[in-house]
GROMACS .gro file of C-alpha atoms in nm:
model
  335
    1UNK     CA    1  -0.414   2.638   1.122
    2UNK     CA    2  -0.539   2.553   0.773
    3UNK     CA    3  -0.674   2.202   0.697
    4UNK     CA    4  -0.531   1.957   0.455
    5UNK     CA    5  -0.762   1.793   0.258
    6UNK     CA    6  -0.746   1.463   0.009
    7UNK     CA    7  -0.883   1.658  -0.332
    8UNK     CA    8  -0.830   1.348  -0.550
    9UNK     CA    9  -0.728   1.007  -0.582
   10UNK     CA   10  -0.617   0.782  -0.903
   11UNK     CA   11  -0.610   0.401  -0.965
   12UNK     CA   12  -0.419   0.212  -1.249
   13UNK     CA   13  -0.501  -0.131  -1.267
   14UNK     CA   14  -0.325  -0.384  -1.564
   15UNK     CA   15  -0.552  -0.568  -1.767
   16UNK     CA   16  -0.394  -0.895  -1.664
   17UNK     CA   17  -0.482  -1.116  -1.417
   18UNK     CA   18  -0.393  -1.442  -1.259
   19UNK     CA   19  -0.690  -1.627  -1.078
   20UNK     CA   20  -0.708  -1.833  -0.799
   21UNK     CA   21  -0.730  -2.155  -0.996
   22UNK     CA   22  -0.339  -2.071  -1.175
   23UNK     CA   23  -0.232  -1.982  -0.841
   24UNK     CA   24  -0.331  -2.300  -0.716
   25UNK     CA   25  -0.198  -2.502  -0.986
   26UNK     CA   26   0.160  -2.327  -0.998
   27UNK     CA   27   0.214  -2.353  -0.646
   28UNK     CA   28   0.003  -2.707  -0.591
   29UNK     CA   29  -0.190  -2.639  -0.320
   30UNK     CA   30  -0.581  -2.667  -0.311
   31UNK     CA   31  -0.817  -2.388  -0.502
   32UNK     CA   32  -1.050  -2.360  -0.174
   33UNK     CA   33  -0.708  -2.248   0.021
   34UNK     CA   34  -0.617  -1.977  -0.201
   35UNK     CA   35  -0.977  -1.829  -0.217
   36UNK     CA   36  -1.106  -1.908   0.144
   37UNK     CA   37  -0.788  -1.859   0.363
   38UNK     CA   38  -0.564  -1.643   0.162
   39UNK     CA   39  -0.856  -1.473   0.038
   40UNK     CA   40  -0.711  -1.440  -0.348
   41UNK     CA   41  -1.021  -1.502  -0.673
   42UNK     CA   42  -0.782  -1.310  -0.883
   43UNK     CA   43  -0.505  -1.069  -0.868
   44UNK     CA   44  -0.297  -0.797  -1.160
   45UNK     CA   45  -0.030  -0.869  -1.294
   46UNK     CA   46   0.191  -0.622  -1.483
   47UNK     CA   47   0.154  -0.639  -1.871
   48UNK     CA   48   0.424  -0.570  -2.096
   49UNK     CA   49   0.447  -0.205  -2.032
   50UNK     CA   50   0.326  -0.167  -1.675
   51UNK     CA   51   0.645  -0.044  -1.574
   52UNK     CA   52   0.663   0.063  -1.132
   53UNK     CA   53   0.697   0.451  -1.217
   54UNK     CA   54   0.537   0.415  -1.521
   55UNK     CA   55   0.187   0.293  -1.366
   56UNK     CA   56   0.229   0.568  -1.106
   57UNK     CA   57   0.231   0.793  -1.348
   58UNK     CA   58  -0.136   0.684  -1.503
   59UNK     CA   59  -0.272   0.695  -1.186
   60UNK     CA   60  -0.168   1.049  -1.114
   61UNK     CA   61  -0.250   1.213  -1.432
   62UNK     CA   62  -0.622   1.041  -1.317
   63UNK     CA   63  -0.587   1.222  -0.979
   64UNK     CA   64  -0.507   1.530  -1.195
   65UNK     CA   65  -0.805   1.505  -1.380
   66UNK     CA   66  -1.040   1.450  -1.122
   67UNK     CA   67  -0.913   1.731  -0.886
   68UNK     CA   68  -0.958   1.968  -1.201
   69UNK     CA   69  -0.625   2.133  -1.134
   70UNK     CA   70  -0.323   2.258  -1.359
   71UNK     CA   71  -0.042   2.034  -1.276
   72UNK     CA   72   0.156   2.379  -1.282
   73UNK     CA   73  -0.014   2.443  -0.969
   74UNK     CA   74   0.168   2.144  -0.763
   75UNK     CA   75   0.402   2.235  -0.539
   76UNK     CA   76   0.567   1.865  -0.398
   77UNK     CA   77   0.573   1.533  -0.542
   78UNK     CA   78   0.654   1.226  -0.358
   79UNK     CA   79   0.695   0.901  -0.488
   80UNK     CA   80   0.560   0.666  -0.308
   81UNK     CA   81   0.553   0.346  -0.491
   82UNK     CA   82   0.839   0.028  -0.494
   83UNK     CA   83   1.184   0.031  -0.456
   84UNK     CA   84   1.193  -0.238  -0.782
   85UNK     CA   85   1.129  -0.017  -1.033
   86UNK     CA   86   1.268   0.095  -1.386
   87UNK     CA   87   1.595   0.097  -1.309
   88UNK     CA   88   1.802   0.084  -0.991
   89UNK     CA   89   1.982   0.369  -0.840
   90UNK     CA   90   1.688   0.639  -1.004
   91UNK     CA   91   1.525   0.874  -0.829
   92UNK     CA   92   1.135   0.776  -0.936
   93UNK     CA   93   0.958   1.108  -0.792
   94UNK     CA   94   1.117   1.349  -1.073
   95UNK     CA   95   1.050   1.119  -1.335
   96UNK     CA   96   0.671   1.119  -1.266
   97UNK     CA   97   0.691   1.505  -1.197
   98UNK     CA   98   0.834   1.567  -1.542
   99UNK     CA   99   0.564   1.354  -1.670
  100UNK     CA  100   0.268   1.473  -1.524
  101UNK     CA  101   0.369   1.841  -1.588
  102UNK     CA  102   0.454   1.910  -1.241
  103UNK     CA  103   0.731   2.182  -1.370
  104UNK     CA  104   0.709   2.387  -1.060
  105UNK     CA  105   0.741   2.104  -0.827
  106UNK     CA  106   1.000   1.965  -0.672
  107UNK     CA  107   1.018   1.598  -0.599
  108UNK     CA  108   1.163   1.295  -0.362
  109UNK     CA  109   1.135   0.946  -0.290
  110UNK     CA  110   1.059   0.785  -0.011
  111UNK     CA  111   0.974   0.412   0.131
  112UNK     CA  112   0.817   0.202   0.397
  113UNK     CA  113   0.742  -0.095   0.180
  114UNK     CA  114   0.385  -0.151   0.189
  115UNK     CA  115   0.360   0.109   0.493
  116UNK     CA  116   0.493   0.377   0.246
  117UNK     CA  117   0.113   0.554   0.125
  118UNK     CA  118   0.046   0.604   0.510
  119UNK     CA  119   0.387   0.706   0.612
  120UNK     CA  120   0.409   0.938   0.310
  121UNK     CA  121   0.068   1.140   0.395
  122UNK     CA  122   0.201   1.192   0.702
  123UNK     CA  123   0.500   1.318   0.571
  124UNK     CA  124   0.310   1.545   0.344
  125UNK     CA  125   0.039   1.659   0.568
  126UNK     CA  126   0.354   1.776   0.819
  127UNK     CA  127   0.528   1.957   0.514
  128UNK     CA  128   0.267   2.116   0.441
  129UNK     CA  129   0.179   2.281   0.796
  130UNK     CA  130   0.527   2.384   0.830
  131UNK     CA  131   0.600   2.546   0.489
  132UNK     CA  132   0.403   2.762   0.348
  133UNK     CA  133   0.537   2.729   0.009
  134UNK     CA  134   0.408   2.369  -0.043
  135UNK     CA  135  -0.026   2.443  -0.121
  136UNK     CA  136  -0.080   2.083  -0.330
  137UNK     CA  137   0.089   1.784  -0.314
  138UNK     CA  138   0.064   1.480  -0.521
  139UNK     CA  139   0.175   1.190  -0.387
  140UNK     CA  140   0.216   0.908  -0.635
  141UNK     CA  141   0.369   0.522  -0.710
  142UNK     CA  142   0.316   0.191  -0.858
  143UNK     CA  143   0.367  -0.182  -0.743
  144UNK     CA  144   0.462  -0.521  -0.871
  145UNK     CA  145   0.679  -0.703  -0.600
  146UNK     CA  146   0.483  -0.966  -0.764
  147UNK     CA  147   0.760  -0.987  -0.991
  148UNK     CA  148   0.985  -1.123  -0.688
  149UNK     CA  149   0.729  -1.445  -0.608
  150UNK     CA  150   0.800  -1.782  -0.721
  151UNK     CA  151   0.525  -1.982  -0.607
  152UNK     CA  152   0.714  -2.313  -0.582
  153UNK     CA  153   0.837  -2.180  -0.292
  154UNK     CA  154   0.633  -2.268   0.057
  155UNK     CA  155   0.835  -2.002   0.291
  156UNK     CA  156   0.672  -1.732   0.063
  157UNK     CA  157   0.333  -1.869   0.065
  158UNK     CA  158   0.213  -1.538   0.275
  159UNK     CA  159   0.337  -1.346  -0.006
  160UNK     CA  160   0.142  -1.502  -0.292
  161UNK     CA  161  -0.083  -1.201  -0.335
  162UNK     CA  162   0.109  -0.985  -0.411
  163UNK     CA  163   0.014  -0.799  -0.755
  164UNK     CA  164   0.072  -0.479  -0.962
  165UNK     CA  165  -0.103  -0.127  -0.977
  166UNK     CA  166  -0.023   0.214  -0.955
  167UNK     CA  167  -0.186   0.489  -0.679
  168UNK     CA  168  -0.198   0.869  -0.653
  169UNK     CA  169  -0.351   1.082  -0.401
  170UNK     CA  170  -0.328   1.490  -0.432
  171UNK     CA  171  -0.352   1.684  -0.101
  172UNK     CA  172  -0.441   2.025  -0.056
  173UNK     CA  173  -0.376   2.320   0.206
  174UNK     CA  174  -0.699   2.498   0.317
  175UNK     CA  175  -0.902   2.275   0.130
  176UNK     CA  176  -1.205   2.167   0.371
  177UNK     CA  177  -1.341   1.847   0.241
  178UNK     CA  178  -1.186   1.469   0.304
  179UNK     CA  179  -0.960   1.577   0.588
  180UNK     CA  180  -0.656   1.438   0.681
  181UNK     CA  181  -0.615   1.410   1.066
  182UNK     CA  182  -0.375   1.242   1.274
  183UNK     CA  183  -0.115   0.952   1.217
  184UNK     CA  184   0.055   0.679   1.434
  185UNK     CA  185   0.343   0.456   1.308
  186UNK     CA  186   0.515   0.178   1.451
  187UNK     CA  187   0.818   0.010   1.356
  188UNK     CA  188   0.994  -0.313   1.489
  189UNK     CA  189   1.365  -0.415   1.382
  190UNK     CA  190   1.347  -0.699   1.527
  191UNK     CA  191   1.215  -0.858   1.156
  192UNK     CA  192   1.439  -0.596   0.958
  193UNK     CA  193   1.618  -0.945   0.841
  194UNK     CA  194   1.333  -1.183   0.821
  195UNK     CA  195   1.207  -1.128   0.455
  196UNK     CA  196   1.390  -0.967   0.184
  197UNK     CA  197   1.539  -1.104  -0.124
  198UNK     CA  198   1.872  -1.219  -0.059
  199UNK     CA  199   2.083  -1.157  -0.345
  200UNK     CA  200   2.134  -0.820  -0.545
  201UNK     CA  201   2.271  -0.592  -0.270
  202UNK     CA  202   2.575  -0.535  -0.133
  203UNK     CA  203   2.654  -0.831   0.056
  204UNK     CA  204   2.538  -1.060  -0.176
  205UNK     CA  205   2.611  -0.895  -0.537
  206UNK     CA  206   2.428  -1.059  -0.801
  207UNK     CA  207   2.594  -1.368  -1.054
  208UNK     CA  208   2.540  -1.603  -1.274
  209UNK     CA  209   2.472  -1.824  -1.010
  210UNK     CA  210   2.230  -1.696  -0.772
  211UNK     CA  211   2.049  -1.584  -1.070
  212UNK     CA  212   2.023  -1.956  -1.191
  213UNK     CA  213   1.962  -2.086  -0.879
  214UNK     CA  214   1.661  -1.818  -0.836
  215UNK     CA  215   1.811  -1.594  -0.494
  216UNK     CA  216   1.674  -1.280  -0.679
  217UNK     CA  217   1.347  -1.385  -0.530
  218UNK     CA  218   1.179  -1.293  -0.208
  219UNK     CA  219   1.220  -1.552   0.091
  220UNK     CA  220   1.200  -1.617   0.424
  221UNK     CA  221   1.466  -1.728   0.599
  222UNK     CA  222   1.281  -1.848   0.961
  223UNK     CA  223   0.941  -1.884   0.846
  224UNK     CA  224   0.809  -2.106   1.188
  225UNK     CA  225   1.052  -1.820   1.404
  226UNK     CA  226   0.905  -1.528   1.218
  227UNK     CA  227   0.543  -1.660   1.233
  228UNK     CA  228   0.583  -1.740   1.621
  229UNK     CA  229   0.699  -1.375   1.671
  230UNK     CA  230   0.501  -1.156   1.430
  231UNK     CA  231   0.149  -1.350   1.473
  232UNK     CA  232  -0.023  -1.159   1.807
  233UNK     CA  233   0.241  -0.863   1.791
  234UNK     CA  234   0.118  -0.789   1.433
  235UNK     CA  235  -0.230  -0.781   1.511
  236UNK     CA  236  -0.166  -0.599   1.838
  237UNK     CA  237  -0.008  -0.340   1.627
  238UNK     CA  238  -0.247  -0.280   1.365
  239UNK     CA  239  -0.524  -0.172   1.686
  240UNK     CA  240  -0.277  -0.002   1.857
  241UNK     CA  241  -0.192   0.257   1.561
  242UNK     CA  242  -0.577   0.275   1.507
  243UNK     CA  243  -0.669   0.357   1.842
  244UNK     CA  244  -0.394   0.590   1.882
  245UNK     CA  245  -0.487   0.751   1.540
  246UNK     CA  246  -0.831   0.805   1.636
  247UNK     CA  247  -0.709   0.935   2.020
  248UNK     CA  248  -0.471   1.183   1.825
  249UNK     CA  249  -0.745   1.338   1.591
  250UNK     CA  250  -1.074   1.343   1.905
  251UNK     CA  251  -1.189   1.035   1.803
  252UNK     CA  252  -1.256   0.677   1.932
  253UNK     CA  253  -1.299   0.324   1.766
  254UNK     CA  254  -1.726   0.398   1.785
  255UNK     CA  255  -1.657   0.678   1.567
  256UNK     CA  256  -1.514   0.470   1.254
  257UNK     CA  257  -1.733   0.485   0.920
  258UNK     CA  258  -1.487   0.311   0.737
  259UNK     CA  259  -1.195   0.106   0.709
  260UNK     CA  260  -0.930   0.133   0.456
  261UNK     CA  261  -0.689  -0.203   0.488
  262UNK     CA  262  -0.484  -0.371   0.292
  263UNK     CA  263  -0.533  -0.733   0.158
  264UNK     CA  264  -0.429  -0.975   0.385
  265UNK     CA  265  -0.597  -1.325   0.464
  266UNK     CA  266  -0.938  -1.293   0.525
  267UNK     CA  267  -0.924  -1.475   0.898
  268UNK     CA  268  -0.705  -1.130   0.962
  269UNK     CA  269  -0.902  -0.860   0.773
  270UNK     CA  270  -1.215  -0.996   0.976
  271UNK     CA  271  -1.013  -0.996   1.336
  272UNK     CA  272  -0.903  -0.629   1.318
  273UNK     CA  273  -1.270  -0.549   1.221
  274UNK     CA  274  -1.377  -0.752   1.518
  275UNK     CA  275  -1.129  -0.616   1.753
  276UNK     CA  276  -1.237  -0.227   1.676
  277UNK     CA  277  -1.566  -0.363   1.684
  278UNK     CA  278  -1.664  -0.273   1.337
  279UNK     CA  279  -1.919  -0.441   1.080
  280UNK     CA  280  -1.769  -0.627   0.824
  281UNK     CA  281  -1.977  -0.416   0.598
  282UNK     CA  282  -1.801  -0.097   0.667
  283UNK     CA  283  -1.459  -0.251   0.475
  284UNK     CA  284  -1.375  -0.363   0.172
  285UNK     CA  285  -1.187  -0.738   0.115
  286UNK     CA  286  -0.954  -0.699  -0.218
  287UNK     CA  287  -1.022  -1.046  -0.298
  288UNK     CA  288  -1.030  -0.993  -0.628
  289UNK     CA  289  -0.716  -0.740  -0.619
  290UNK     CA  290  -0.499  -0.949  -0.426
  291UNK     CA  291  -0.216  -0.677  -0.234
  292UNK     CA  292  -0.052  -0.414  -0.467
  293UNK     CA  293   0.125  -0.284  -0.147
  294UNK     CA  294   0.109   0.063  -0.055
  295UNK     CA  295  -0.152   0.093  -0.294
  296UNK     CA  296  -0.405  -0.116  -0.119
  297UNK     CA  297  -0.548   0.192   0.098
  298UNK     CA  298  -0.607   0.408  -0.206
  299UNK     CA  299  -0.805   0.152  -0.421
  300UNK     CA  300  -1.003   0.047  -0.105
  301UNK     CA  301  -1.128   0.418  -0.081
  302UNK     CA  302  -1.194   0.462  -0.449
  303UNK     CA  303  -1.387   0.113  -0.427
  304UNK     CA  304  -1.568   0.281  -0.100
  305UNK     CA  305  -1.610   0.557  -0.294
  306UNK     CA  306  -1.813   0.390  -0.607
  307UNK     CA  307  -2.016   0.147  -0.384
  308UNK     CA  308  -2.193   0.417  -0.193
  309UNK     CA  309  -1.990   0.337   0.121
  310UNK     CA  310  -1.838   0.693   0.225
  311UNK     CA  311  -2.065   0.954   0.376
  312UNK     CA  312  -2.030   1.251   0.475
  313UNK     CA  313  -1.860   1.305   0.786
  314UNK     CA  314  -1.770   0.946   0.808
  315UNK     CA  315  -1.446   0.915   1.017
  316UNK     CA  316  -1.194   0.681   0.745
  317UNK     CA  317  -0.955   0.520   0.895
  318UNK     CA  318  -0.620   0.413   0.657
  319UNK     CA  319  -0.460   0.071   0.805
  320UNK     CA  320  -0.120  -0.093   0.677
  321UNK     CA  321   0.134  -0.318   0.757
  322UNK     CA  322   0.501  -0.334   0.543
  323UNK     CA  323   0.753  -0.622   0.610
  324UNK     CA  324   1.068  -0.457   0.793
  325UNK     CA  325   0.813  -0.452   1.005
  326UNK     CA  326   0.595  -0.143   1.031
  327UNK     CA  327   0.281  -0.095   1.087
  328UNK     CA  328   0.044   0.248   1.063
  329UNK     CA  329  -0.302   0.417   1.039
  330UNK     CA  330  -0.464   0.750   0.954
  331UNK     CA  331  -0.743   0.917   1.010
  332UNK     CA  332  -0.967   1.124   0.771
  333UNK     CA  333  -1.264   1.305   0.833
  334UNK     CA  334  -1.463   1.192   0.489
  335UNK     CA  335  -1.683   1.485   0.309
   0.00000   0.00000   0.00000
């Protein structure tokens, strides 16, 4: 069976940023809580044009350029970036294929919130083995759920680092370096209704009130309930698909050279390190990226990957958590 190798990746980050300090005053709470607990110096924020797709798009025609390959030559595109994009009911993936001169692709969407970049390279990565039409494969997205934070708000105090970016990853059949190994996911319903925005869909269609009175927004509707649930089942989770990641592709928790998480508060990013009993060292805290959701992984490698801190043969482990709630890891065999 051939391999399936990572030949590229591709960042976008805005120019804008918010610091600490203006997260702290809009949301009046101390400057030493936003940068010790929540772990947040500064964070993007989507400029004028930054557009969900749009950013996506810059990050992949990076990926393109890196990998040194004709875009003619991709066979799959998946978007894997935000549901809150350009416009509602649009199918993302095609868009960026048509931009990124993908003509011989074909392309879908799919979603996980910020679980989607791990769920969709194992989506890929299974393609891939089981048709042999699909060689290359860029997967692709941007981020700015920021857009859905108002920081007056307490319940959605977890969520003030969110940000905005774009990510793109290519993959690659037969192609022996950065291999992609094994996958484990885990989902739990049980918090499919805990935080979402509240108006816009279906049961609550959007009017001229709930816009005034700010229900387009993200919220929590239990926050001490959710908190009491999530807490040690979240952080249970997160080893659990590691370890069963690493079990799945020969490997054990001894073997990791590096891991790839997203931003979270630093208390947590430290405990998972702890609990796989790896040094703080051999990660990366996105303090000064804040979370672009599924987008977290891939900038966390490419920052790995300019610091010196992937070698060859290094065992990378991809971590991430998406409200719903799901939670996932994968494994790549680095160089």
């Amino acid at each position: 069976m051939e391999t399936v190798g990572v030949v590229s990746t591709g960042i976008y980050i805005p120019e804008s940023r918010m610091t600490s300090k203006e997260i702290s005053d809009k949301a009046g709470i101390p400057l030493e809580v936003v940068e010790q607990k929540m772990g947040i110096k500064e964070k993007p924020i989507p400029g004028e044009d930054d557009h969900t797709a749009e950013m996506g798009i810059r990050a992949a025609k990076q990926a393109i350029e890196k990998a040194g390959i004709d875009p003619k030559n991709i066979d799959l595109v998946i978007y894997i970036g935000e549901e809150h994009k350009e416009y509602p009911l649009w199918t993302a993936g095609i868009k960026l294929q048509h931009e990124v001169g993908a003509v011989n692709a074909w392309a879908f969407d799919t979603a996980l919130r910020c679980g989607t970049t791990i769920m969709g390279l194992k989506v890929a990565k299974d393609m891939m083995k089981s048709d042999p039409c699909i060689n290359t494969v860029l997967l692709a997205g941007g981020y700015r759920n920021v857009d859905f934070i108002n920081y007056q708000n307490p319940r959605t105090r977890f969520m003030f680092n969110l940000g905005a970016g774009g990510g793109a990853i290519i993959l690659k059949n037969g192609h022996h370096k950065n291999e992609v190994l094994e996958s484990h996911l885990i989902t739990d319903g049980s918090f499919s209704e805990d935080v979402y925005v509240t108006t816009g869909g279906t049961k609550n269609p959007v009017t001229k009130e709930t816009l005034e009175a700010g229900l387009y927004q993200l919220d929590v509707l239990d926050p001490p309930g959710m908190k009491e649930r999530l807490e040690q089942k979240s952080m249970e989770n997160f080893i659990v698909c590691i370890e069963k990641a690493l079990d799945k592709s020969g490997y054990r928790k001894e073997d990791i050279g590096y891991v790839a998480m997203l931003h979270m508060k630093k208390s947590a990013h430290l405990y998972v390190l702890d609990q796989l009993g790896v040094s703080h060292d051999k990660s990366i805290y996105l303090e000064n990226y804040g979370h672009i959701g599924q987008m977290d992984q891939i900038i966390s490698l490419e920052l790995a990957e300019q610091q010196g801190k992937l070698k060859k043969g290094d065992i990378v482990v991809l971590v991430s958590a998406g409200i719903g709630y799901a939670w996932g890891a994968n494994i790549i065999k680095w160089g």
